[in-house]
CSV table of C-alpha atoms in Angstrom, one decimal:
chain,number,residue,atom,x,y,z
A,1,MET,CA,-31.2,-40.7,50.1
A,2,ALA,CA,-27.9,-41.1,51.9
A,3,ARG,CA,-25.5,-43.8,50.9
A,4,THR,CA,-23.9,-45.9,53.5
A,5,PRO,CA,-20.4,-46.8,52.8
A,6,ARG,CA,-19.7,-50.4,52.1
A,7,ARG,CA,-17.2,-52.0,54.3
A,8,ARG,CA,-14.4,-54.1,52.9
A,9,PRO,CA,-12.0,-56.3,54.7
A,10,ALA,CA,-8.7,-55.0,55.6
A,11,ARG,CA,-5.8,-55.9,53.4
A,12,SER,CA,-3.6,-57.6,55.8
A,13,GLY,CA,-2.2,-61.0,55.3
A,14,VAL,CA,-4.7,-62.5,57.7
A,15,PRO,CA,-8.2,-62.8,56.4
A,16,GLY,CA,-10.8,-61.6,58.8
A,17,ALA,CA,-8.4,-59.4,60.7
A,18,ALA,CA,-9.9,-56.4,62.2
A,19,ARG,CA,-8.9,-53.0,60.9
A,20,ARG,CA,-7.6,-50.3,63.1
A,21,PRO,CA,-9.5,-47.2,63.1
A,22,SER,CA,-7.8,-44.4,61.3
A,23,THR,CA,-6.9,-41.3,63.2
A,24,THR,CA,-7.5,-39.2,60.1
A,25,ARG,CA,-11.0,-39.5,58.8
A,26,PRO,CA,-12.4,-37.5,56.0
A,27,ALA,CA,-14.8,-35.0,57.4
A,28,GLY,CA,-18.5,-35.7,56.8
A,29,ARG,CA,-18.1,-39.0,54.9
A,30,GLY,CA,-18.7,-41.5,57.6
A,31,SER,CA,-16.1,-43.8,56.1
A,32,ALA,CA,-13.5,-45.4,58.3
A,33,ARG,CA,-10.9,-45.7,55.6
A,34,PRO,CA,-9.3,-42.9,53.7
A,35,ARG,CA,-10.4,-42.4,50.1
A,36,THR,CA,-8.1,-43.8,47.5
A,37,ARG,CA,-7.7,-42.1,44.1
A,38,SER,CA,-9.6,-44.0,41.6
A,39,GLY,CA,-8.5,-41.7,38.7
A,40,PRO,CA,-5.8,-42.3,36.1
A,41,THR,CA,-2.2,-42.9,37.0
A,42,THR,CA,0.4,-40.1,36.8
A,43,ARG,CA,1.5,-41.2,33.3
A,44,GLU,CA,-2.0,-41.2,32.0
A,45,ALA,CA,-2.7,-37.8,33.5
A,46,GLN,CA,0.4,-36.4,31.8
A,47,GLN,CA,-0.7,-37.8,28.5
A,48,ARG,CA,-4.1,-36.4,29.0
A,49,ARG,CA,-2.7,-33.0,29.8
A,50,ALA,CA,-0.4,-33.1,26.8
A,51,VAL,CA,-3.4,-33.9,24.5
A,52,MET,CA,-5.4,-31.1,26.1
A,53,THR,CA,-2.5,-28.7,25.6
A,54,THR,CA,-2.1,-29.8,22.0
A,55,ARG,CA,-5.9,-29.4,21.4
A,56,ARG,CA,-5.8,-25.9,23.0
A,57,TRP,CA,-2.9,-24.9,20.7
A,58,VAL,CA,-4.6,-26.3,17.6
A,59,VAL,CA,-7.8,-24.4,18.5
A,60,LEU,CA,-5.8,-21.2,19.2
A,61,GLY,CA,-3.9,-21.6,16.0
A,62,SER,CA,-7.2,-22.1,14.0
A,63,LEU,CA,-8.7,-19.0,15.6
A,64,MET,CA,-5.6,-17.0,14.7
A,65,LEU,CA,-5.7,-18.3,11.2
A,66,LEU,CA,-9.4,-17.5,10.8
A,67,LEU,CA,-8.7,-14.0,12.3
A,68,GLY,CA,-5.8,-13.5,9.8
A,69,VAL,CA,-8.0,-14.6,6.9
A,70,MET,CA,-10.6,-12.2,7.9
A,71,LEU,CA,-8.3,-9.2,8.6
A,72,VAL,CA,-5.8,-9.4,5.8
A,73,PRO,CA,-8.2,-8.3,3.0
A,74,THR,CA,-9.5,-5.6,5.3
A,75,GLY,CA,-6.0,-4.4,6.0
A,76,LYS,CA,-5.1,-4.5,2.4
A,77,SER,CA,-8.1,-2.5,1.4
A,78,TRP,CA,-7.3,0.0,4.2
A,79,TYR,CA,-3.8,0.3,2.9
A,80,ASP,CA,-5.0,0.8,-0.7
A,81,GLN,CA,-7.4,3.4,0.4
A,82,ARG,CA,-4.7,5.3,2.3
A,83,GLN,CA,-2.5,5.2,-0.8
A,84,ARG,CA,-5.4,6.5,-3.0
A,85,LEU,CA,-6.1,9.2,-0.4
A,86,GLY,CA,-2.5,10.3,-0.5
A,87,GLU,CA,-2.6,10.5,-4.3
A,88,LEU,CA,-5.9,12.4,-4.2
A,89,ASN,CA,-4.4,14.9,-1.7
A,90,GLU,CA,-1.5,15.5,-4.0
A,91,GLN,CA,-3.9,15.9,-7.0
A,92,VAL,CA,-5.9,18.4,-4.9
A,93,ALA,CA,-2.8,20.4,-4.0
A,94,ALA,CA,-1.7,20.5,-7.7
A,95,GLN,CA,-5.2,21.7,-8.7
A,96,GLU,CA,-5.2,24.4,-6.0
A,97,ALA,CA,-1.9,25.6,-7.3
A,98,ASN,CA,-3.3,25.6,-10.9
A,99,VAL,CA,-6.3,27.6,-9.7
A,100,GLU,CA,-4.1,30.2,-8.0
A,101,ASP,CA,-2.1,30.5,-11.3
A,102,LEU,CA,-5.3,30.9,-13.3
A,103,GLU,CA,-6.7,33.5,-10.9
A,104,ARG,CA,-3.4,35.4,-11.2
A,105,GLN,CA,-3.7,35.3,-15.0
A,106,ARG,CA,-7.3,36.4,-14.8
A,107,ASP,CA,-6.3,39.4,-12.7
A,108,LEU,CA,-3.5,40.2,-15.2
A,109,TRP,CA,-5.9,40.0,-18.2
A,110,GLY,CA,-8.1,42.5,-16.4
A,111,THR,CA,-5.5,45.2,-16.8
A,112,ASP,CA,-5.3,47.2,-20.0
A,113,GLU,CA,-1.5,47.3,-20.0
A,114,TYR,CA,-1.2,43.5,-20.0
A,115,VAL,CA,-3.8,43.1,-22.8
A,116,GLU,CA,-1.9,45.6,-24.9
A,117,ALA,CA,1.5,44.0,-24.3
A,118,GLN,CA,0.1,40.5,-25.2
A,119,ALA,CA,-1.5,41.9,-28.4
A,120,ARG,CA,1.8,43.5,-29.5
A,121,LYS,CA,3.8,40.3,-28.6
A,122,ARG,CA,1.5,37.5,-29.9
A,123,LEU,CA,-0.5,39.2,-32.6
A,124,LYS,CA,2.0,41.8,-33.7
A,125,PHE,CA,-0.4,44.6,-33.3
A,126,VAL,CA,0.8,48.2,-33.5
A,127,LYS,CA,-0.7,51.5,-32.6
A,128,PRO,CA,-1.7,53.8,-35.5
A,129,GLY,CA,1.4,55.6,-36.8
A,130,GLU,CA,3.9,52.9,-35.6
A,131,ARG,CA,5.8,50.6,-37.9
A,132,THR,CA,6.7,47.0,-37.2
A,133,TYR,CA,9.7,45.2,-38.7
A,134,THR,CA,10.1,41.4,-39.1
A,135,VAL,CA,13.7,40.2,-39.7
A,136,ILE,CA,14.0,37.1,-41.7
A,137,ASP,CA,17.3,35.1,-41.5
A,138,PRO,CA,18.5,34.3,-45.0
A,139,GLU,CA,20.6,31.4,-43.6
A,140,ALA,CA,17.5,29.6,-42.3
A,141,ASP,CA,16.6,28.1,-45.8
A,142,SER,CA,19.7,26.0,-46.0
A,143,PRO,CA,20.0,22.7,-44.2
A,144,GLU,CA,21.9,22.8,-41.0
A,145,VAL,CA,24.4,20.1,-39.9
A,146,ASP,CA,24.9,19.5,-36.2
A,147,PRO,CA,28.6,19.3,-35.7
A,148,GLU,CA,28.4,17.0,-32.6
A,149,THR,CA,26.0,14.3,-34.0
A,150,GLY,CA,26.3,15.0,-37.8
A,151,ALA,CA,22.5,15.2,-38.0
A,152,VAL,CA,21.0,17.3,-40.7
A,153,THR,CA,18.2,19.7,-39.8
A,154,ALA,CA,16.2,20.7,-42.9
A,155,PRO,CA,14.1,23.9,-42.7
A,156,ALA,CA,10.5,23.3,-41.9
A,157,THR,CA,9.4,25.2,-45.1
A,158,GLN,CA,10.5,22.4,-47.3
A,159,PRO,CA,8.1,19.5,-48.1
A,160,TRP,CA,9.0,16.2,-46.6
A,161,TYR,CA,10.4,14.7,-49.9
A,162,GLU,CA,12.8,17.6,-50.2
A,163,GLN,CA,13.8,17.2,-46.6
A,164,VAL,CA,14.6,13.5,-47.3
A,165,ALA,CA,16.5,14.4,-50.5
A,166,SER,CA,18.6,17.0,-48.6
A,167,SER,CA,19.3,14.5,-45.9
A,168,VAL,CA,20.5,11.9,-48.4
A,169,ALA,CA,22.7,14.5,-50.1
A,170,ALA,CA,24.2,15.5,-46.8
A,171,ALA,CA,24.9,11.8,-45.9
A,172,ASP,CA,26.6,11.2,-49.2
A,173,ASP,CA,28.8,14.3,-48.9
A,174,PRO,CA,32.3,13.2,-47.7
A,175,THR,CA,33.2,16.7,-46.6
A,176,SER,CA,30.3,17.0,-44.1
A,177,ALA,CA,31.3,16.7,-40.4
A,178,GLN,CA,30.5,13.3,-38.9
């Protein structure tokens, strides 16, 4: 169903005056007069564009905020996992070094010479016919006074109450170095 354009009188000062045909006609419309813009004025269009731009920025900001809320915990867990992975790699490296040391010790304990040397050193073993001597320092029984700090070191062979008594005696001695 084709619409026929409605004719309006020309807007001249004289009512009923005939209109002049326009030399520029819109193609395919069949209308004698050019179309006028029935949309909003320029100021309204600017306001509408400003509102649309503001809405776009609000939507974009909301999407960015949502994206941030979703990605921040994921990023934090990734960072924590990387830290933990670094710590575990260091722990593995330390354990590998410990394993190498233990393997070296195992190889040493497999030799008779090392076992014999350790038995002589740690357990004070001797071969038949050998004699062992242990030298005991006679000065080790008296309390020692550290000349720098004035601290008294009692021998570990004394009971605790004798160590306290010797400490008090050394503290009361005016001739001791302080």
